Amino acid sequence: MPLAYRLLFLLSAFFILNVVLQHLTVNADTKVLHTLSFNQPGYSTRHEVITLENAGTADEELVVRGNWTVELGPPNKEGLIFLAITEYTADKNGYHVHYRIGTVPLLETRLSGSLLMSAAG
């Protein structure tokens, strides 16, 4: 089995495990209604979770949480990518947004195209 296929298999197995663990690790008083994740290297990442908190009680509320991440240019000399991160929450108290800028190492965000080509090669 070529290395590229093994990498794709491992990535898909990791994704499936991640989805299963998301649903198993929620609080007992929270019911996850919807989870959306979208990741395309070099563009933007979106993650959104819609939950029903305090389910089955008088304080039950629908809560939408998510984040939107955009890469700000190419990596710098140290191999770090700057990210603009928007985190938002909509609940019974209104809509709240928090903006911040962070950095992550290039290797944590994506595999290089040359590495994939040499693996498939």
PDB file of C-alpha atoms in Angstrom:
ATOM      1  CA  MET A   1       0.000   0.000   0.000  1.00  0.00           C
ATOM      2  CA  PRO A   2       1.591   3.338  -1.033  1.00  0.00           C
ATOM      3  CA  LEU A   3       2.451   5.815   1.689  1.00  0.00           C
ATOM      4  CA  ALA A   4      -0.086   8.368   0.400  1.00  0.00           C
ATOM      5  CA  TYR A   5      -2.919   5.868   0.893  1.00  0.00           C
ATOM      6  CA  ARG A   6      -1.693   5.054   4.391  1.00  0.00           C
ATOM      7  CA  LEU A   7      -1.653   8.770   5.235  1.00  0.00           C
ATOM      8  CA  LEU A   8      -5.195   9.203   3.912  1.00  0.00           C
ATOM      9  CA  PHE A   9      -6.359   6.162   5.895  1.00  0.00           C
ATOM     10  CA  LEU A  10      -4.778   7.486   9.111  1.00  0.00           C
ATOM     11  CA  LEU A  11      -6.265  10.951   8.603  1.00  0.00           C
ATOM     12  CA  SER A  12      -9.750   9.546   7.996  1.00  0.00           C
ATOM     13  CA  ALA A  13      -9.465   7.242  11.035  1.00  0.00           C
ATOM     14  CA  PHE A  14      -8.367  10.224  13.150  1.00  0.00           C
ATOM     15  CA  PHE A  15     -11.350  12.269  11.904  1.00  0.00           C
ATOM     16  CA  ILE A  16     -13.831   9.487  12.746  1.00  0.00           C
ATOM     17  CA  LEU A  17     -12.291   9.021  16.208  1.00  0.00           C
ATOM     18  CA  ASN A  18     -12.444  12.777  16.801  1.00  0.00           C
ATOM     19  CA  VAL A  19     -16.182  12.895  15.957  1.00  0.00           C
ATOM     20  CA  VAL A  20     -16.931   9.922  18.220  1.00  0.00           C
ATOM     21  CA  LEU A  21     -14.967  11.399  21.138  1.00  0.00           C
ATOM     22  CA  GLN A  22     -16.717  14.779  20.763  1.00  0.00           C
ATOM     23  CA  HIS A  23     -20.035  13.120  21.409  1.00  0.00           C
ATOM     24  CA  LEU A  24     -18.775  11.000  24.310  1.00  0.00           C
ATOM     25  CA  THR A  25     -17.018  13.780  26.240  1.00  0.00           C
ATOM     26  CA  VAL A  26     -19.881  16.280  26.615  1.00  0.00           C
ATOM     27  CA  ASN A  27     -21.328  17.113  30.029  1.00  0.00           C
ATOM     28  CA  ALA A  28     -24.291  15.066  31.230  1.00  0.00           C
ATOM     29  CA  ASP A  29     -26.502  18.168  31.272  1.00  0.00           C
ATOM     30  CA  THR A  30     -25.651  19.155  27.675  1.00  0.00           C
ATOM     31  CA  LYS A  31     -27.126  17.603  24.556  1.00  0.00           C
ATOM     32  CA  VAL A  32     -25.151  18.172  21.330  1.00  0.00           C
ATOM     33  CA  LEU A  33     -27.616  18.834  18.523  1.00  0.00           C
ATOM     34  CA  HIS A  34     -25.233  19.654  15.681  1.00  0.00           C
ATOM     35  CA  THR A  35     -21.473  19.791  15.061  1.00  0.00           C
ATOM     36  CA  LEU A  36     -19.900  21.302  11.954  1.00  0.00           C
ATOM     37  CA  SER A  37     -16.192  21.387  11.168  1.00  0.00           C
ATOM     38  CA  PHE A  38     -14.615  22.591   7.938  1.00  0.00           C
ATOM     39  CA  ASN A  39     -10.895  22.753   7.308  1.00  0.00           C
ATOM     40  CA  GLN A  40      -9.149  23.654   4.074  1.00  0.00           C
ATOM     41  CA  PRO A  41      -5.419  24.359   4.529  1.00  0.00           C
ATOM     42  CA  GLY A  42      -4.378  27.803   3.421  1.00  0.00           C
ATOM     43  CA  TYR A  43      -7.874  29.255   3.596  1.00  0.00           C
ATOM     44  CA  SER A  44     -10.038  29.150   6.696  1.00  0.00           C
ATOM     45  CA  THR A  45     -11.294  26.807   9.371  1.00  0.00           C
ATOM     46  CA  ARG A  46     -14.778  26.868  10.810  1.00  0.00           C
ATOM     47  CA  HIS A  47     -15.998  24.893  13.793  1.00  0.00           C
ATOM     48  CA  GLU A  48     -19.515  25.243  15.166  1.00  0.00           C
ATOM     49  CA  VAL A  49     -21.406  23.364  17.872  1.00  0.00           C
ATOM     50  CA  ILE A  50     -25.115  23.764  18.644  1.00  0.00           C
ATOM     51  CA  THR A  51     -26.070  22.411  22.068  1.00  0.00           C
ATOM     52  CA  LEU A  52     -29.098  22.243  24.323  1.00  0.00           C
ATOM     53  CA  GLU A  53     -27.763  23.083  27.786  1.00  0.00           C
ATOM     54  CA  ASN A  54     -29.448  22.082  31.049  1.00  0.00           C
ATOM     55  CA  ALA A  55     -31.603  19.714  28.984  1.00  0.00           C
ATOM     56  CA  GLY A  56     -34.825  18.638  30.658  1.00  0.00           C
ATOM     57  CA  THR A  57     -34.834  21.433  33.261  1.00  0.00           C
ATOM     58  CA  ALA A  58     -36.571  24.799  33.552  1.00  0.00           C
ATOM     59  CA  ASP A  59     -33.245  26.502  32.641  1.00  0.00           C
ATOM     60  CA  GLU A  60     -32.976  24.687  29.309  1.00  0.00           C
ATOM     61  CA  GLU A  61     -31.485  26.878  26.547  1.00  0.00           C
ATOM     62  CA  LEU A  62     -30.220  26.560  23.005  1.00  0.00           C
ATOM     63  CA  VAL A  63     -26.560  27.643  22.695  1.00  0.00           C
ATOM     64  CA  VAL A  64     -24.534  28.114  19.494  1.00  0.00           C
ATOM     65  CA  ARG A  65     -20.748  28.280  19.874  1.00  0.00           C
ATOM     66  CA  GLY A  66     -18.150  28.397  17.185  1.00  0.00           C
ATOM     67  CA  ASN A  67     -14.988  29.845  15.808  1.00  0.00           C
ATOM     68  CA  TRP A  68     -13.700  31.023  12.468  1.00  0.00           C
ATOM     69  CA  THR A  69      -9.960  31.010  11.782  1.00  0.00           C
ATOM     70  CA  VAL A  70      -8.205  32.707   8.859  1.00  0.00           C
ATOM     71  CA  GLU A  71      -4.507  32.478   8.017  1.00  0.00           C
ATOM     72  CA  LEU A  72      -2.846  35.883   7.631  1.00  0.00           C
ATOM     73  CA  GLY A  73      -0.239  35.346   4.946  1.00  0.00           C
ATOM     74  CA  PRO A  74       2.574  32.851   4.501  1.00  0.00           C
ATOM     75  CA  PRO A  75       4.709  31.467   7.341  1.00  0.00           C
ATOM     76  CA  ASN A  76       7.413  33.728   8.771  1.00  0.00           C
ATOM     77  CA  LYS A  77      11.140  32.818   9.043  1.00  0.00           C
ATOM     78  CA  GLU A  78      10.526  30.804  12.230  1.00  0.00           C
ATOM     79  CA  GLY A  79       7.876  28.681  10.485  1.00  0.00           C
ATOM     80  CA  LEU A  80       4.929  30.255  12.329  1.00  0.00           C
ATOM     81  CA  ILE A  81       1.633  31.148  10.690  1.00  0.00           C
ATOM     82  CA  PHE A  82      -0.350  34.102  12.040  1.00  0.00           C
ATOM     83  CA  LEU A  83      -4.068  33.429  12.500  1.00  0.00           C
ATOM     84  CA  ALA A  84      -7.036  35.765  12.980  1.00  0.00           C
ATOM     85  CA  ILE A  85      -9.481  33.907  15.245  1.00  0.00           C
ATOM     86  CA  THR A  86     -13.123  34.893  15.757  1.00  0.00           C
ATOM     87  CA  GLU A  87     -14.923  33.071  18.599  1.00  0.00           C
ATOM     88  CA  TYR A  88     -18.655  33.574  18.996  1.00  0.00           C
ATOM     89  CA  THR A  89     -21.462  32.466  21.313  1.00  0.00           C
ATOM     90  CA  ALA A  90     -25.205  32.963  20.978  1.00  0.00           C
ATOM     91  CA  ASP A  91     -27.294  32.117  24.052  1.00  0.00           C
ATOM     92  CA  LYS A  92     -30.115  33.560  26.180  1.00  0.00           C
ATOM     93  CA  ASN A  93     -27.839  36.485  27.134  1.00  0.00           C
ATOM     94  CA  GLY A  94     -27.278  37.577  23.515  1.00  0.00           C
ATOM     95  CA  TYR A  95     -24.585  37.283  20.882  1.00  0.00           C
ATOM     96  CA  HIS A  96     -20.976  37.633  22.016  1.00  0.00           C
ATOM     97  CA  VAL A  97     -17.897  37.822  19.786  1.00  0.00           C
ATOM     98  CA  HIS A  98     -14.237  37.718  20.777  1.00  0.00           C
ATOM     99  CA  TYR A  99     -11.420  38.434  18.292  1.00  0.00           C
ATOM    100  CA  ARG A 100      -7.764  37.542  18.737  1.00  0.00           C
ATOM    101  CA  ILE A 101      -4.598  36.938  16.753  1.00  0.00           C
ATOM    102  CA  GLY A 102      -2.432  33.903  17.409  1.00  0.00           C
ATOM    103  CA  THR A 103       0.378  31.905  15.874  1.00  0.00           C
ATOM    104  CA  VAL A 104       0.792  28.196  15.213  1.00  0.00           C
ATOM    105  CA  PRO A 105       3.698  26.215  13.746  1.00  0.00           C
ATOM    106  CA  LEU A 106       3.366  25.398  10.045  1.00  0.00           C
ATOM    107  CA  LEU A 107       3.654  21.653  10.731  1.00  0.00           C
ATOM    108  CA  GLU A 108       0.553  21.748  12.958  1.00  0.00           C
ATOM    109  CA  THR A 109      -1.624  23.330  10.288  1.00  0.00           C
ATOM    110  CA  ARG A 110      -0.833  21.350   7.158  1.00  0.00           C
ATOM    111  CA  LEU A 111       1.479  18.987   5.353  1.00  0.00           C
ATOM    112  CA  SER A 112       3.532  20.513   2.546  1.00  0.00           C
ATOM    113  CA  GLY A 113       2.657  19.623  -1.039  1.00  0.00           C
ATOM    114  CA  SER A 114       6.224  18.483  -1.744  1.00  0.00           C
ATOM    115  CA  LEU A 115       6.028  15.999   1.140  1.00  0.00           C
ATOM    116  CA  LEU A 116       2.818  14.515  -0.243  1.00  0.00           C
ATOM    117  CA  MET A 117       4.255  14.340  -3.771  1.00  0.00           C
ATOM    118  CA  SER A 118       7.403  12.567  -2.585  1.00  0.00           C
ATOM    119  CA  ALA A 119       5.299  10.109  -0.557  1.00  0.00           C
ATOM    120  CA  ALA A 120       3.099   9.302  -3.550  1.00  0.00           C
ATOM    121  CA  GLY A 121       6.076   9.228  -5.890  1.00  0.00           C
TER     122      GLY A 121
END
